[in-house]
Short mmCIF file of C-alpha atoms and ligand atoms in Angstrom, two decimals:
data_model
loop_
_atom_site.label_atom_id
_atom_site.label_comp_id
_atom_site.label_asym_id
_atom_site.label_seq_id
_atom_site.Cartn_x
_atom_site.Cartn_y
_atom_site.Cartn_z
CA MET A 60 -46.94 10.60 -5.47
CA VAL A 61 -45.12 11.00 -8.32
CA MET A 62 -42.46 8.40 -8.16
CA ALA A 63 -39.13 9.13 -8.14
CA GLU A 64 -37.03 9.72 -12.07
CA PRO A 65 -34.31 7.12 -12.22
CA ARG A 66 -31.40 8.52 -11.54
CA ARG A 67 -30.02 9.48 -15.39
CA CYS A 68 -26.60 11.51 -15.11
CA PRO A 69 -24.58 9.60 -12.98
CA ILE A 70 -22.54 11.35 -9.97
CA ARG A 71 -19.88 12.79 -11.09
CA ILE A 72 -16.67 13.87 -8.94
CA GLY A 73 -14.33 16.25 -11.34
CA PHE A 74 -14.27 14.38 -13.81
CA TYR A 75 -15.07 10.50 -12.68
CA ASP A 76 -18.24 9.02 -13.10
CA VAL A 77 -18.52 6.81 -8.86
CA ILE A 78 -19.67 2.89 -10.43
CA ARG A 79 -20.08 1.86 -7.17
CA THR A 80 -18.97 2.31 -3.17
CA ILE A 81 -15.89 -0.73 -1.99
CA GLY A 82 -15.33 0.26 1.74
CA LYS A 83 -15.93 2.22 4.04
CA GLY A 84 -14.64 3.29 6.87
CA ASN A 85 -14.57 5.48 10.16
CA PHE A 86 -14.36 8.99 8.44
CA ALA A 87 -13.91 7.53 4.70
CA VAL A 88 -15.69 6.88 2.03
CA VAL A 89 -13.98 4.79 -0.70
CA LYS A 90 -15.84 4.85 -4.19
CA LEU A 91 -15.25 2.86 -7.90
CA ALA A 92 -15.45 5.20 -10.52
CA ARG A 93 -13.99 5.18 -13.58
CA HIS A 94 -12.52 8.80 -15.47
CA ARG A 95 -15.01 10.07 -18.56
CA ILE A 96 -11.90 10.81 -20.83
CA THR A 97 -9.16 8.37 -20.19
CA LYS A 98 -12.99 5.14 -19.63
CA THR A 99 -9.72 4.35 -16.84
CA GLU A 100 -11.17 3.19 -13.36
CA VAL A 101 -10.02 4.22 -10.75
CA ALA A 102 -10.52 4.46 -6.09
CA ILE A 103 -11.73 7.40 -4.44
CA LYS A 104 -10.66 8.14 -0.89
CA ILE A 105 -13.51 10.76 0.38
CA ILE A 106 -12.68 12.04 3.90
CA GLU A 107 -15.61 14.80 5.43
CA LYS A 108 -13.26 17.27 7.42
CA SER A 109 -16.58 17.34 9.67
CA HIS A 110 -15.92 14.62 10.72
CA LEU A 111 -11.80 14.98 11.84
CA ASP A 112 -10.85 15.97 15.54
CA GLN A 113 -7.53 17.76 14.54
CA SER A 114 -5.25 14.92 14.61
CA ASN A 115 -7.02 13.51 12.35
CA LEU A 116 -6.55 16.28 10.19
CA LYS A 117 -2.85 16.04 10.15
CA LYS A 118 -2.99 12.29 10.46
CA ILE A 119 -4.79 12.41 6.73
CA TYR A 120 -2.43 15.27 4.97
CA ARG A 121 0.68 12.76 6.59
CA GLU A 122 -0.57 10.44 4.33
CA ILE A 123 -0.88 12.08 1.46
CA GLN A 124 2.48 13.51 1.08
CA ILE A 125 3.46 10.48 1.56
CA LEU A 126 2.28 9.01 -0.96
CA LYS A 127 2.64 12.17 -2.57
CA LEU A 128 6.65 11.32 -2.03
CA LEU A 129 6.57 7.26 -2.70
CA ARG A 130 6.04 5.73 -6.42
CA HIS A 131 6.79 2.30 -6.60
CA GLN A 132 5.19 -0.30 -8.43
CA HIS A 133 4.13 -2.56 -5.29
CA ILE A 134 2.67 1.25 -3.53
CA MET A 135 -0.85 2.07 -4.37
CA LYS A 136 -0.32 4.54 -6.79
CA LEU A 137 -2.53 8.40 -5.95
CA TYR A 138 -3.23 10.25 -8.95
CA GLN A 139 -4.58 13.04 -7.57
CA VAL A 140 -5.88 14.95 -5.30
CA MET A 141 -9.46 17.28 -4.65
CA GLU A 142 -10.26 20.35 -1.50
CA THR A 143 -13.52 21.45 -0.74
CA SER A 144 -13.99 23.62 2.24
CA THR A 145 -15.86 19.89 3.93
CA THR A 146 -14.42 16.61 1.77
CA ILE A 147 -11.14 15.80 0.46
CA TYR A 148 -10.80 13.40 -2.44
CA LEU A 149 -8.11 11.37 -3.33
CA VAL A 150 -8.20 9.92 -6.62
CA CYS A 151 -6.18 6.17 -6.83
CA GLU A 152 -5.41 3.37 -8.37
CA TYR A 153 -8.08 1.02 -8.12
CA ALA A 154 -6.69 -2.12 -6.64
CA SER A 155 -9.41 -4.87 -8.44
CA HIS A 156 -8.34 -8.16 -7.30
CA GLY A 157 -8.55 -6.71 -3.01
CA GLU A 158 -7.25 -8.04 -0.45
CA VAL A 159 -4.27 -10.23 0.34
CA PHE A 160 -6.49 -11.25 3.68
CA ASP A 161 -9.32 -12.59 1.54
CA PHE A 162 -7.78 -14.33 -1.03
CA ILE A 163 -6.01 -15.81 1.49
CA THR A 164 -9.08 -16.70 3.38
CA GLN A 165 -10.77 -18.34 0.57
CA GLU A 166 -7.88 -20.68 -0.55
CA GLU A 167 -7.22 -21.20 3.42
CA ARG A 168 -3.56 -20.30 2.98
CA LEU A 169 -0.62 -19.86 -0.20
CA PRO A 170 1.68 -22.80 -0.75
CA GLU A 171 4.91 -21.82 -0.28
CA PRO A 172 5.85 -20.02 -3.63
CA LYS A 173 2.81 -18.06 -4.46
CA ALA A 174 3.90 -16.89 -0.97
CA ARG A 175 6.92 -16.01 -1.58
CA ARG A 176 6.23 -13.99 -4.97
CA MET A 177 3.94 -11.98 -3.15
CA PHE A 178 5.48 -11.20 0.42
CA TYR A 179 9.07 -10.06 -2.17
CA GLN A 180 7.11 -7.99 -3.85
CA VAL A 181 6.07 -6.55 -0.46
CA LEU A 182 9.49 -6.72 0.67
CA SER A 183 10.56 -4.47 -1.50
CA ALA A 184 7.25 -1.45 -1.44
CA ILE A 185 9.23 -1.16 2.54
CA GLU A 186 12.99 -1.32 1.94
CA TYR A 187 11.59 1.43 -0.39
CA CYS A 188 10.03 3.31 2.12
CA HIS A 189 12.62 2.84 4.93
CA LYS A 190 15.07 3.56 1.69
CA ASN A 191 12.34 7.27 1.73
CA ASN A 192 12.94 7.30 5.13
CA VAL A 193 9.08 5.80 6.28
CA VAL A 194 8.08 3.40 8.44
CA HIS A 195 4.24 2.18 7.62
CA ARG A 196 3.11 0.71 10.99
CA ASP A 197 0.61 -0.51 9.80
CA LEU A 198 0.83 -3.57 7.75
CA LYS A 199 -1.56 -6.25 7.80
CA ALA A 200 -2.57 -8.95 5.38
CA GLU A 201 -5.58 -6.01 5.59
CA ASN A 202 -3.54 -3.29 3.89
CA LEU A 203 -2.32 -5.57 1.27
CA LEU A 204 -4.43 -4.77 -1.96
CA LEU A 205 -4.28 -6.89 -5.36
CA ASP A 206 -4.51 -5.72 -9.19
CA GLY A 207 -5.66 -7.51 -11.99
CA ASN A 208 -2.56 -9.28 -12.44
CA ASP A 209 -2.72 -10.81 -8.44
CA ASN A 210 -0.06 -7.56 -7.94
CA ILE A 211 0.46 -6.53 -4.78
CA LYS A 212 -0.11 -2.39 -4.20
CA LEU A 213 0.83 -1.62 -0.70
CA ALA A 214 -2.19 1.11 1.13
CA ASP A 215 -2.98 2.58 3.35
CA PHE A 216 -0.43 5.36 5.09
CA GLY A 217 -2.62 6.51 7.34
CA PHE A 218 -0.74 5.04 10.31
CA GLY A 219 2.28 5.98 8.53
CA ASN A 220 5.19 8.56 9.87
CA PHE A 221 9.00 9.69 8.94
CA PHE A 222 11.95 8.58 11.16
CA GLN A 223 14.54 9.07 11.02
CA SER A 224 17.30 7.01 11.96
CA GLY A 225 18.67 7.09 15.57
CA GLN A 226 15.70 9.32 16.31
CA ASN A 227 12.72 7.08 17.99
CA LEU A 228 9.03 7.39 17.56
CA ASN A 229 6.86 5.89 21.04
CA THR A 230 2.93 6.24 18.81
CA TRP A 231 1.03 2.69 19.41
CA CYS A 232 0.45 2.19 15.92
CA GLY A 233 -1.44 -0.35 13.98
CA SER A 234 -3.47 -3.59 14.88
CA PRO A 235 -2.52 -5.53 18.24
CA PRO A 236 -2.63 -9.36 16.08
CA TYR A 237 0.88 -7.67 13.75
CA ALA A 238 2.10 -5.43 16.40
CA ALA A 239 5.70 -6.03 18.06
CA PRO A 240 6.48 -7.05 21.82
CA GLU A 241 8.27 -2.82 21.75
CA VAL A 242 4.58 -1.46 21.29
CA PHE A 243 2.98 -3.63 23.26
CA GLU A 244 5.34 -2.62 26.04
CA GLY A 245 4.90 1.42 25.01
CA LYS A 246 8.36 1.85 24.60
CA LEU A 247 11.16 3.63 21.98
CA TYR A 248 10.88 2.15 18.76
CA GLU A 249 13.00 3.54 15.96
CA GLY A 250 10.85 2.84 12.74
CA PRO A 251 12.47 0.02 10.99
CA GLN A 252 11.88 -3.27 12.82
CA LEU A 253 8.69 -2.53 13.67
CA ASP A 254 7.65 -2.88 10.64
CA VAL A 255 10.48 -5.37 9.71
CA TRP A 256 7.75 -7.56 12.88
CA SER A 257 4.93 -6.90 11.29
CA LEU A 258 6.50 -8.33 7.80
CA GLY A 259 7.49 -11.52 10.48
CA ILE A 260 3.50 -11.55 10.88
CA VAL A 261 2.96 -11.37 7.53
CA LEU A 262 4.31 -14.07 6.10
CA TYR A 263 3.07 -16.21 8.86
CA VAL A 264 -0.12 -15.00 7.78
CA LEU A 265 0.20 -16.21 3.50
CA VAL A 266 1.83 -19.49 4.89
CA CYS A 267 0.26 -20.48 7.52
CA GLY A 268 -3.65 -18.61 7.08
CA THR A 269 -3.64 -18.27 10.69
CA PHE A 270 -1.85 -15.83 13.28
CA PRO A 271 0.82 -16.88 14.99
CA PHE A 272 0.28 -14.63 17.85
CA ASP A 273 -4.02 -15.21 18.64
CA GLY A 274 -5.78 -14.36 21.80
CA SER A 275 -9.56 -14.07 23.00
CA ASN A 276 -8.23 -10.80 24.56
CA LEU A 277 -5.81 -8.05 24.44
CA ALA A 278 -4.16 -9.28 27.14
CA THR A 279 -3.43 -12.25 26.18
CA LEU A 280 -2.24 -11.52 22.90
CA LYS A 281 -0.26 -9.68 24.65
CA GLU A 282 1.84 -12.15 27.42
CA ARG A 283 2.37 -14.51 24.52
CA VAL A 284 3.72 -11.78 21.82
CA LEU A 285 6.21 -10.81 24.78
CA ALA A 286 6.45 -14.19 25.62
CA GLY A 287 7.29 -14.93 21.33
CA ARG A 288 6.56 -18.25 21.18
CA PHE A 289 4.18 -19.31 18.63
CA ARG A 290 3.50 -22.66 16.38
CA ILE A 291 4.81 -23.91 13.27
CA PRO A 292 3.35 -26.31 11.41
CA TYR A 293 4.63 -30.01 11.08
CA TRP A 294 4.84 -28.70 6.49
CA MET A 295 6.83 -25.27 6.97
CA SER A 296 9.41 -25.51 5.19
CA GLY A 297 13.11 -25.96 7.41
CA ASP A 298 13.92 -22.21 5.72
CA CYS A 299 10.55 -20.58 5.63
CA GLU A 300 10.11 -21.75 9.96
CA ASN A 301 14.70 -19.58 9.75
CA LEU A 302 12.92 -17.77 8.15
CA ILE A 303 9.89 -16.10 10.47
CA ARG A 304 11.58 -17.06 13.64
CA ARG A 305 14.23 -14.47 12.87
CA MET A 306 11.78 -11.51 12.53
CA LEU A 307 9.67 -12.76 14.95
CA VAL A 308 12.36 -11.73 17.48
CA VAL A 309 11.52 -9.54 20.74
CA ASN A 310 14.44 -7.31 20.75
CA PRO A 311 14.00 -5.41 18.30
CA LYS A 312 18.32 -5.48 17.64
CA LYS A 313 18.37 -9.05 17.17
CA ARG A 314 15.35 -8.80 14.39
CA LEU A 315 16.88 -9.51 10.84
CA THR A 316 17.19 -6.03 8.61
CA ILE A 317 15.40 -5.59 5.62
CA ASN A 318 18.76 -6.34 3.58
CA GLN A 319 18.80 -9.24 5.35
CA ILE A 320 15.61 -10.96 4.64
CA LYS A 321 16.69 -10.12 1.23
CA LYS A 322 19.53 -12.28 1.56
CA HIS A 323 17.96 -14.85 2.70
CA LYS A 324 17.90 -18.91 1.49
CA TRP A 325 14.26 -19.36 1.10
CA MET A 326 14.65 -15.93 -0.70
CA GLN A 327 17.01 -17.08 -3.44
CA THR A 328 14.90 -18.15 -6.05
CA PHE A 329 15.01 -17.59 -9.20
CA ALA A 330 11.18 -17.11 -10.32
CA VAL A 331 10.84 -14.73 -7.45
CA LYS A 332 13.73 -12.32 -9.23
CA ALA A 333 10.97 -12.72 -12.25
CA GLU A 334 7.93 -11.70 -10.59
CA VAL A 335 8.52 -7.98 -10.01
CA THR A 336 7.72 -6.58 -12.64
CA MET A 337 7.59 -3.26 -13.83
CA THR A 338 4.57 -1.05 -15.00
CA LYS A 339 4.74 1.45 -17.56
CA SER A 340 5.26 4.00 -15.94
CA ASP A 341 8.54 2.65 -14.64
CA THR A 342 10.13 1.79 -17.96
CA THR A 343 11.14 4.99 -19.51
CA HIS A 344 10.80 4.59 -23.79
CA LEU A 345 14.82 5.29 -24.83
CA THR A 346 14.44 7.63 -27.45
CA GLY A 347 17.87 8.01 -29.67
CA GLY A 348 19.76 7.94 -26.27
CA HIS A 349 19.19 10.56 -24.00
CA PHE A 350 15.79 9.34 -21.70
CA PRO A 351 12.25 12.27 -21.86
CA GLU A 352 11.22 13.54 -18.66
CA PHE A 353 7.67 12.54 -19.64
CA ASN A 354 6.23 10.26 -21.90
CA GLU A 355 6.13 12.30 -25.58
CA HIS A 356 3.46 9.44 -26.94
CA VAL A 357 1.04 10.95 -24.31
CA LEU A 358 1.90 14.30 -24.49
CA LYS A 359 0.37 13.84 -27.91
CA LEU A 360 -2.69 12.12 -27.16
CA MET A 361 -3.54 14.92 -24.72
CA GLN A 362 -3.29 16.96 -27.00
CA GLY A 363 -5.44 15.89 -29.59
CA MET A 364 -7.45 16.03 -26.77
CA GLY A 365 -6.67 19.58 -27.04
CA ILE A 366 -5.62 19.72 -24.04
CA GLY A 367 -2.06 21.61 -24.39
CA ARG A 368 0.84 20.20 -24.51
CA SER A 369 2.96 23.67 -22.10
CA LYS A 370 -0.10 23.45 -19.37
CA THR A 371 0.72 20.01 -18.77
CA LEU A 372 3.84 20.10 -18.59
CA GLU A 373 3.62 22.59 -15.58
CA SER A 374 1.07 20.38 -13.51
CA LEU A 375 3.66 17.67 -14.41
CA ARG A 376 6.22 19.24 -13.26
CA LYS A 377 4.78 21.40 -10.14
CA SER A 378 2.92 17.46 -9.57
CA SER A 379 0.11 19.27 -9.25
CA TYR A 380 -1.78 16.49 -8.72
CA ASP A 381 -4.99 18.00 -11.11
CA HIS A 382 -7.25 17.11 -13.31
CA LEU A 383 -4.27 17.62 -15.50
CA TYR A 384 -1.46 15.36 -13.83
CA ALA A 385 -4.31 12.58 -13.56
CA ILE A 386 -5.04 12.84 -16.90
CA TYR A 387 -1.52 11.67 -17.93
CA HIS A 388 -0.70 9.67 -15.42
CA LEU A 389 -3.56 7.60 -16.35
CA LEU A 390 -3.10 7.61 -19.72
CA VAL A 391 0.56 5.74 -19.37
CA ASP A 392 -0.33 3.25 -16.57
CA ARG A 393 -3.42 2.66 -18.99
C1 LIG B 527 -8.70 4.47 -2.41
C2 LIG B 527 -7.84 2.79 -1.61
C3 LIG B 527 -6.41 2.31 -1.75
C4 LIG B 527 -8.19 2.80 -0.72
O1 LIG B 527 -8.48 3.10 0.37
N1 LIG B 527 -9.37 1.21 -0.80
C5 LIG B 527 -10.45 0.92 0.59
C6 LIG B 527 -12.12 0.55 0.78
C7 LIG B 527 -11.49 -0.54 0.88
C8 LIG B 527 -10.58 -1.28 1.00
C9 LIG B 527 -10.17 -2.60 1.73
O2 LIG B 527 -11.09 -3.36 2.00
C10 LIG B 527 -8.92 -2.78 2.63
C11 LIG B 527 -7.94 -1.29 2.54
C12 LIG B 527 -7.92 0.00 1.84
C13 LIG B 527 -9.67 -0.44 1.28
C14 LIG B 527 -8.86 0.70 -1.89
N2 LIG B 527 -9.35 0.07 -2.17
C15 LIG B 527 -8.53 -0.92 -3.58
N3 LIG B 527 -9.59 -1.69 -4.68
C16 LIG B 527 -10.10 -3.24 -3.85
C17 LIG B 527 -11.28 -3.84 -3.78
C18 LIG B 527 -11.87 -4.60 -4.25
C19 LIG B 527 -11.50 -5.14 -2.60
C20 LIG B 527 -11.59 -3.66 -1.31
C21 LIG B 527 -10.27 -3.45 -1.74
N4 LIG B 527 -8.38 -0.34 -4.39
C22 LIG B 527 -7.74 0.83 -3.91
C23 LIG B 527 -8.07 1.13 -2.23
#
């Protein structure tokens, strides 16, 4: 039997050379890949449509719609969408330091200043979502990723949805240790308070390394969540305890709002403000007082590669998420 030739040409998806698999979900595989022209690393979520029923397919298209709407330094960026009759490819930024969850299990728990920096980044991402009428509904340490500078990248809007204040949602979402009492009770809820409860769980997990509510089975967990009682370790600061207690309130109407959390004493330190980073693409380059719509330097670079300026501008203006759109934004963010 002739030995198979070692694969000479790497597996390619569009202009991307696949490097390795970094994650497997129930209907998606995520691959680390590198753009052949810009050499930038990306994470490509590959979804086989044939494995999905109608409702899950709808969730994927809703996730894409949400990712196209949101542009924030602590929310996972979408660069390109490719679709064939069988498969959808979502080209996203690659968070090279992985899950916060793994980070915490390695460190056991975070000192409060470190937890504050991360929590503030998650908070600014969620505040931005709510301002765009989007609720995440699946906030958990596993969905908080870290880039190469340990900055938060909020991922996985699979349970995300649009909300109108006053209009209620009631789908069961998220994972049990992070789920709010009103979700366990199957009550109608308004989106934002649901994310605030999960933020309270996330803050507790960052500082303690364990869950406030746990249980060997769902019934015990539900009982404890509805009772709203949890232990505070002796070494937690009074301010941190106070903030957590005012987020993990059983009655959603009595829970702190995002704005009140931002103003809470525990959140007020100078270091926190300095920490919220602005990525390059967010700071427009001042040129003679007017703010150019697009980055002139990158447009020139692309022209140098033989990519027509008018074609690029058309793709950017239409937010087409095609190859030209991806090359521009990959170069801007590099
Ligand atoms: C496209 C996107 C957003 C995505 O879907 N995933 C998957 C894949 C693994 C995984 C997870 O373990 C937790 C959440 C999301 C995911 C991504 N993972 C990363 N980095 C990473 C790096 C080392 C370990 C885990 C994640 N960057 C971007 C993404």
